GROMACS .gro file of N, CA and C in nm:
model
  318
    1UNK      N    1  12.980   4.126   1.630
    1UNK     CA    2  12.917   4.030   1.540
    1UNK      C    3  13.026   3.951   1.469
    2UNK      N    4  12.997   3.850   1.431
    2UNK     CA    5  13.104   3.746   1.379
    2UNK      C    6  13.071   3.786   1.233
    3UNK      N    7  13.171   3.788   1.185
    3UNK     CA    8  13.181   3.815   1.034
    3UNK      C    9  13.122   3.700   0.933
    4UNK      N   10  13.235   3.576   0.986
    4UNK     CA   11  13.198   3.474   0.914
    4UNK      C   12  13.082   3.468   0.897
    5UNK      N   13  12.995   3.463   1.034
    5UNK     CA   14  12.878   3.372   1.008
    5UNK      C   15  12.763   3.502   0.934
    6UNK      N   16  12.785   3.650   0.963
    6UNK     CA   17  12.771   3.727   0.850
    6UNK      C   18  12.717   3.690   0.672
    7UNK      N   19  12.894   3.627   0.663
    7UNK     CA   20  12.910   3.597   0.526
    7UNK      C   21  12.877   3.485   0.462
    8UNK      N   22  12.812   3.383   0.565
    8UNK     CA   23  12.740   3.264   0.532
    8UNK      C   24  12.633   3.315   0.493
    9UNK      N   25  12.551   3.461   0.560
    9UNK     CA   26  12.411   3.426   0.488
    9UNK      C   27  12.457   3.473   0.343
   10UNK      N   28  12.519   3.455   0.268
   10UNK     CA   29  12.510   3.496   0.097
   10UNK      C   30  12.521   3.358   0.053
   11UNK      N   31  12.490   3.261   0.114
   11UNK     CA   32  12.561   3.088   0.111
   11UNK      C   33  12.379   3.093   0.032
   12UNK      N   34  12.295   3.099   0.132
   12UNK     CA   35  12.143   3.100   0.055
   12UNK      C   36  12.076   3.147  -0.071
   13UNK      N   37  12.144   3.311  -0.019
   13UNK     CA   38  12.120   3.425  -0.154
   13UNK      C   39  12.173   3.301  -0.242
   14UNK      N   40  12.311   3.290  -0.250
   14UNK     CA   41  12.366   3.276  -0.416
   14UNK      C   42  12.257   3.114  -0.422
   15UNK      N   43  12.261   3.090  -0.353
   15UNK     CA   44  12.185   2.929  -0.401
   15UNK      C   45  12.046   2.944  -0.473
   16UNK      N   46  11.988   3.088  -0.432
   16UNK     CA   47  11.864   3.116  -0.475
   16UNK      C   48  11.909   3.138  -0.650
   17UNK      N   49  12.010   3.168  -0.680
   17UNK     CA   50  12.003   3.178  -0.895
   17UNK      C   51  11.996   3.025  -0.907
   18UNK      N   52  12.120   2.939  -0.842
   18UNK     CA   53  12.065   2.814  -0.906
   18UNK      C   54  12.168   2.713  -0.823
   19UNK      N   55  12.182   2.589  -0.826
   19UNK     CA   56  12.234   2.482  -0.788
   19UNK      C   57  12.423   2.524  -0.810
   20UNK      N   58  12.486   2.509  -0.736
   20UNK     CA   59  12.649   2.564  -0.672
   20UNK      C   60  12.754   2.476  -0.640
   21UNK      N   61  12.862   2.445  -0.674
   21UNK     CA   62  12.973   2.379  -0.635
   21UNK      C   63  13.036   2.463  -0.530
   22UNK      N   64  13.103   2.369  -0.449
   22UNK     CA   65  13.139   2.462  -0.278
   22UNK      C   66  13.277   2.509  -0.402
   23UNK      N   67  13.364   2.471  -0.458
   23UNK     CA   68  13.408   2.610  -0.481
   23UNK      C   69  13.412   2.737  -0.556
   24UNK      N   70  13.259   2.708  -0.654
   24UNK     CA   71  13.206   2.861  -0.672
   24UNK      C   72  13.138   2.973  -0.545
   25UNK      N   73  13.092   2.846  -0.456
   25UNK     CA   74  13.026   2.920  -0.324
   25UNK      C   75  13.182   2.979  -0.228
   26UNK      N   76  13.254   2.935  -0.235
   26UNK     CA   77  13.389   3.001  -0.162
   26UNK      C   78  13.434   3.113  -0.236
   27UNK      N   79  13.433   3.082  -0.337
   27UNK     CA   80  13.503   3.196  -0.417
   27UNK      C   81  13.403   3.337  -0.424
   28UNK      N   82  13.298   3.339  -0.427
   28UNK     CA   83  13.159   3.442  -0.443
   28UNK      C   84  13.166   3.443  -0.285
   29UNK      N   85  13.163   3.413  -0.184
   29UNK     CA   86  13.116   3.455  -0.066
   29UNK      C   87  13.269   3.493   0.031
   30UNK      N   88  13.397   3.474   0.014
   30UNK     CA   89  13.509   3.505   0.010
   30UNK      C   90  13.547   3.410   0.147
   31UNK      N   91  13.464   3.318   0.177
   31UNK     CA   92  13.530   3.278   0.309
   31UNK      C   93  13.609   3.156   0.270
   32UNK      N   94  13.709   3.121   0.344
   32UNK     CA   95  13.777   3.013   0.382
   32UNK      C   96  13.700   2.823   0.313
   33UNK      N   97  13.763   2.764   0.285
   33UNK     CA   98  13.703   2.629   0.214
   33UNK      C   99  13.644   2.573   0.346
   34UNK      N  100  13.713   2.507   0.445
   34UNK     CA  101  13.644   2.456   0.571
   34UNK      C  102  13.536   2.518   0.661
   35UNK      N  103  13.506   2.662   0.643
   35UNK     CA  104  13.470   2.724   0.654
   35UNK      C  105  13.265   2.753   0.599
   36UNK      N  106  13.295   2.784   0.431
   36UNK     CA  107  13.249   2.715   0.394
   36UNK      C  108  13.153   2.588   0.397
   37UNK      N  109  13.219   2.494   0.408
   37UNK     CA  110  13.175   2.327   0.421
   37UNK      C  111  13.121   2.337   0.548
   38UNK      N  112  13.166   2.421   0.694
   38UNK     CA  113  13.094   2.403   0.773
   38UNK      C  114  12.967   2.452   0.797
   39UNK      N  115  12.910   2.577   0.689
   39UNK     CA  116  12.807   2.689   0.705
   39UNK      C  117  12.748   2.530   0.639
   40UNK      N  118  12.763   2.499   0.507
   40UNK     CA  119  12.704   2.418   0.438
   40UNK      C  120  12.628   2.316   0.492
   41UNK      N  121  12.715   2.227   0.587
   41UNK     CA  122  12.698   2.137   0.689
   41UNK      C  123  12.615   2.141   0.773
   42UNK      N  124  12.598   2.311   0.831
   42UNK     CA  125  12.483   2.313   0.932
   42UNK      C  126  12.308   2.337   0.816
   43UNK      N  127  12.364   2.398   0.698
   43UNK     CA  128  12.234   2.414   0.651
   43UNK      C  129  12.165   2.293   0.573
   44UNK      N  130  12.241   2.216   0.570
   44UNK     CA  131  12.251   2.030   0.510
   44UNK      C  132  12.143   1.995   0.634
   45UNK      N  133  12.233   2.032   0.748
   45UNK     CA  134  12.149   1.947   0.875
   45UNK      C  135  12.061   1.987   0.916
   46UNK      N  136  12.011   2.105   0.876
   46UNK     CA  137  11.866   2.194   0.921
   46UNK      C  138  11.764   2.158   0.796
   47UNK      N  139  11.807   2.088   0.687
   47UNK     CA  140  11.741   2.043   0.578
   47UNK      C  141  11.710   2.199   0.491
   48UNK      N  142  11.758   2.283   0.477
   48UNK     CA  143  11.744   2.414   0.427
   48UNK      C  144  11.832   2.393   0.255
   49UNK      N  145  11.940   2.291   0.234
   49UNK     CA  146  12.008   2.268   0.154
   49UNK      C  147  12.002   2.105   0.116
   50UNK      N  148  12.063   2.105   0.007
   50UNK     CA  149  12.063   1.955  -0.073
   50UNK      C  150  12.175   1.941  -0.118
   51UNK      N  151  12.264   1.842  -0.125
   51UNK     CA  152  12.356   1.786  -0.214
   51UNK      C  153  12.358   1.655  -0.288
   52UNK      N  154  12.457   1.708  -0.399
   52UNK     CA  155  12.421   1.608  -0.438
   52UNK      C  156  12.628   1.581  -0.510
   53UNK      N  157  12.693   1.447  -0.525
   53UNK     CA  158  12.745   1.420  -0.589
   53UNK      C  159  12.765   1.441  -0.726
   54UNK      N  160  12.877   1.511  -0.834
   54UNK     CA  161  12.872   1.559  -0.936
   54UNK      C  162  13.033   1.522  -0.937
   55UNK      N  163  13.075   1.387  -0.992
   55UNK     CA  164  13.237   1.292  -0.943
   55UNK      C  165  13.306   1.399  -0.808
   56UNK      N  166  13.385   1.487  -0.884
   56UNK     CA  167  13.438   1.479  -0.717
   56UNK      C  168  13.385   1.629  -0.704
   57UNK      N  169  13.300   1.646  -0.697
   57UNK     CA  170  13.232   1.779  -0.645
   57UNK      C  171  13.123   1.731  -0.599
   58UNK      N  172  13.085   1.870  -0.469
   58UNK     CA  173  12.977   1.784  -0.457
   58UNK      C  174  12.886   1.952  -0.484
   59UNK      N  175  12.769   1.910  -0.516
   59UNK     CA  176  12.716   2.057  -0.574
   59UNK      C  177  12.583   2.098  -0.464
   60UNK      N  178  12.547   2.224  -0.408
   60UNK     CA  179  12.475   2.203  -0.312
   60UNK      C  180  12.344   2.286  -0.370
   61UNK      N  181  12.213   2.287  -0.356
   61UNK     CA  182  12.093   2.374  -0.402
   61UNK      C  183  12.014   2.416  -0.309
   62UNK      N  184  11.961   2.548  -0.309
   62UNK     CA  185  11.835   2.559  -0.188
   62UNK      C  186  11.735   2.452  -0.202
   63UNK      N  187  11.714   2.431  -0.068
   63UNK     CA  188  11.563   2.261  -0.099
   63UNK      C  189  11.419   2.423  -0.061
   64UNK      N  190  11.359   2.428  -0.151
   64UNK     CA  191  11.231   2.535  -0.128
   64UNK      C  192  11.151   2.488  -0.011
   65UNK      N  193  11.135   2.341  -0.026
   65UNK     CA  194  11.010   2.329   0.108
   65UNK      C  195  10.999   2.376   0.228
   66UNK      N  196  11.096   2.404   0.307
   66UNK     CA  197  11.117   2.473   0.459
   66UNK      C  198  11.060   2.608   0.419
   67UNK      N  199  11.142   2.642   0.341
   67UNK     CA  200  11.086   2.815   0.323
   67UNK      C  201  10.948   2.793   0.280
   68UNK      N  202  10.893   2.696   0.173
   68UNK     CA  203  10.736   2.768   0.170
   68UNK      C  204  10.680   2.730   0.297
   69UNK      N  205  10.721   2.628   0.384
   69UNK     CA  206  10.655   2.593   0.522
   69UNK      C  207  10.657   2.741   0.582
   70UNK      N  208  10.784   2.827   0.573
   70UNK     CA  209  10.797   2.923   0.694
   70UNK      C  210  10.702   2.986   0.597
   71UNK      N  211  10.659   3.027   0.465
   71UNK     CA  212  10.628   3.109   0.437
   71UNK      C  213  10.458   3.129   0.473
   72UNK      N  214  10.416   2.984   0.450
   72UNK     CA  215  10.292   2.970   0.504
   72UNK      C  216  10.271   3.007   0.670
   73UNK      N  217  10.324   2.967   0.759
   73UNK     CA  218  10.280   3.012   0.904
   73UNK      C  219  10.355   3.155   0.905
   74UNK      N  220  10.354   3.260   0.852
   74UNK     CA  221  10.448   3.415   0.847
   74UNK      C  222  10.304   3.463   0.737
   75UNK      N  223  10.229   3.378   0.691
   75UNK     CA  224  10.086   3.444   0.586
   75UNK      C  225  10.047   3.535   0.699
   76UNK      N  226   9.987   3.451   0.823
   76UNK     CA  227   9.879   3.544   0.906
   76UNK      C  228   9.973   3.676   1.009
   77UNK      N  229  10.069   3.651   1.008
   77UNK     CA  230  10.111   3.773   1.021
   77UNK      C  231  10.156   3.895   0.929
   78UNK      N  232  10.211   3.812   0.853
   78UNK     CA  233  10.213   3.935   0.737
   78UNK      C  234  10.077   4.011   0.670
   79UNK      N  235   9.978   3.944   0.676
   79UNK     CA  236   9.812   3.999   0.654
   79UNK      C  237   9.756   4.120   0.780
   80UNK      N  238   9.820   4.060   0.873
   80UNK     CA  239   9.824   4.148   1.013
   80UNK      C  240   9.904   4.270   0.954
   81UNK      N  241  10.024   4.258   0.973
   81UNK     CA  242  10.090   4.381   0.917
   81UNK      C  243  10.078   4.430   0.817
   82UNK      N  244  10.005   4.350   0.683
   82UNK     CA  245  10.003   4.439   0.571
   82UNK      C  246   9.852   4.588   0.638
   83UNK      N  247   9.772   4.519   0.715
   83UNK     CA  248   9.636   4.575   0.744
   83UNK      C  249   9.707   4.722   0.835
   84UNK      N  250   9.741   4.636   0.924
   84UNK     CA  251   9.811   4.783   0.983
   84UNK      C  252   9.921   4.888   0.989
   85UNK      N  253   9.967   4.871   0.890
   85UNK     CA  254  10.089   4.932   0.784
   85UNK      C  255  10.018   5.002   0.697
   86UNK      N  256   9.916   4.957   0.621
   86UNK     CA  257   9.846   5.059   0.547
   86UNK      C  258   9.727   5.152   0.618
   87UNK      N  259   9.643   5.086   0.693
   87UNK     CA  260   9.602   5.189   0.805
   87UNK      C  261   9.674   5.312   0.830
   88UNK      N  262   9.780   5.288   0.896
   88UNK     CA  263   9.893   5.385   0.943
   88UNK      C  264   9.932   5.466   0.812
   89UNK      N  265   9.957   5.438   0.714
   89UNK     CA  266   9.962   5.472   0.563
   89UNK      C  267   9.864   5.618   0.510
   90UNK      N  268   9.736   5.539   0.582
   90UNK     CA  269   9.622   5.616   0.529
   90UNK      C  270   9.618   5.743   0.663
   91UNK      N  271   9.651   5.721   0.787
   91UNK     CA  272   9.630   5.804   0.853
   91UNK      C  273   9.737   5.921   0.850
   92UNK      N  274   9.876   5.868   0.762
   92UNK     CA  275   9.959   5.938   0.793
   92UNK      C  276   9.969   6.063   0.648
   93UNK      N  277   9.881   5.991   0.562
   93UNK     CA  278   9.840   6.091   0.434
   93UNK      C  279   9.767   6.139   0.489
   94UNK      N  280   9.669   6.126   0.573
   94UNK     CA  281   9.558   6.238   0.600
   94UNK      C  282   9.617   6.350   0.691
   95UNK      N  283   9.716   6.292   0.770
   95UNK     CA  284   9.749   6.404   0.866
   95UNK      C  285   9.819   6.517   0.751
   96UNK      N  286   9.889   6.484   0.669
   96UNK     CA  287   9.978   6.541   0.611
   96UNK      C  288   9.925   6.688   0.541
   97UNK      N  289   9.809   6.607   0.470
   97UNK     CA  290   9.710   6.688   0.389
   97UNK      C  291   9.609   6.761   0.470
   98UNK      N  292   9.638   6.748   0.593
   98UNK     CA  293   9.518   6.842   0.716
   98UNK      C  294   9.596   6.910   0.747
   99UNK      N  295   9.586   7.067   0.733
   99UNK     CA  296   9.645   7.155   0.774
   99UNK      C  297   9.661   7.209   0.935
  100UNK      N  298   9.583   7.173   0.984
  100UNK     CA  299   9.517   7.156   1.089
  100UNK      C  300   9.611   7.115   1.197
  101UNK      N  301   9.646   7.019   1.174
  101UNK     CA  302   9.761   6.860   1.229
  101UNK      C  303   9.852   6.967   1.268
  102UNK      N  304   9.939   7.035   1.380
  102UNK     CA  305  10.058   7.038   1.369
  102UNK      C  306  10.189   6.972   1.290
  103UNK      N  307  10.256   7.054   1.288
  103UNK     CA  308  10.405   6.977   1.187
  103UNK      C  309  10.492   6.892   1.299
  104UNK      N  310  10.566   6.821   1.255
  104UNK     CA  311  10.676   6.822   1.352
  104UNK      C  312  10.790   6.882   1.379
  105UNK      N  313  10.799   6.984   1.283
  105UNK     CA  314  10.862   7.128   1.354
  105UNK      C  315  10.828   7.197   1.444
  106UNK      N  316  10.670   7.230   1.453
  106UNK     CA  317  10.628   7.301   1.500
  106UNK      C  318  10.658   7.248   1.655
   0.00000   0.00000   0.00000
């Protein structure tokens, strides 16, 4: 696994407290300045990030809309899995509490 690109995903995390100058984001995520600017660059161009000019900084923020987009089409599956996650939940308390059930020692 590539490290770098590893250590880009904390490029999002930290953007999630609040709006970031690339060199507080270098310094908190420990990678390289060009480095950096290039994770930035691709998440600029996927529209996932925003910049903006601040004189000679340029400061970058998570843009929310993509994510609530993903978050909306990931609803009907996550409703799927919440249903059958707790199903499984309920069957796996009942086995527990049925004496009956073999163990998985046994």
């Amino acid at each position: 696994m590539d490290v770098q690109w590893l250590c880009a995903g904390c490029i999002p995390c930290l953007l999630l407290t609040r709006p970031m100058p690339v060199g507080e984001i270098v310094d908190a995520c420990g990678l390289s300045q060009p480095s950096t600017s290039k994770h930035l660059k691709v998440l600029r161009e996927a529209g996932l990030v925003r910049v903006r000019q601040d004189a000679q900084r340029r400061v970058y923020a998570l843009d929310p809309a993509p994510f609530a987009e993903l978050d909306a089409w990931l609803a009907p599956y996550r409703r799927l899995w919440n249903r059958g996650l707790d199903t499984l939940g309920r069957r796996l308390d009942e086995t527990a509490d049925d004496p009956s059930e073999p163990s998985p020692q046994d």
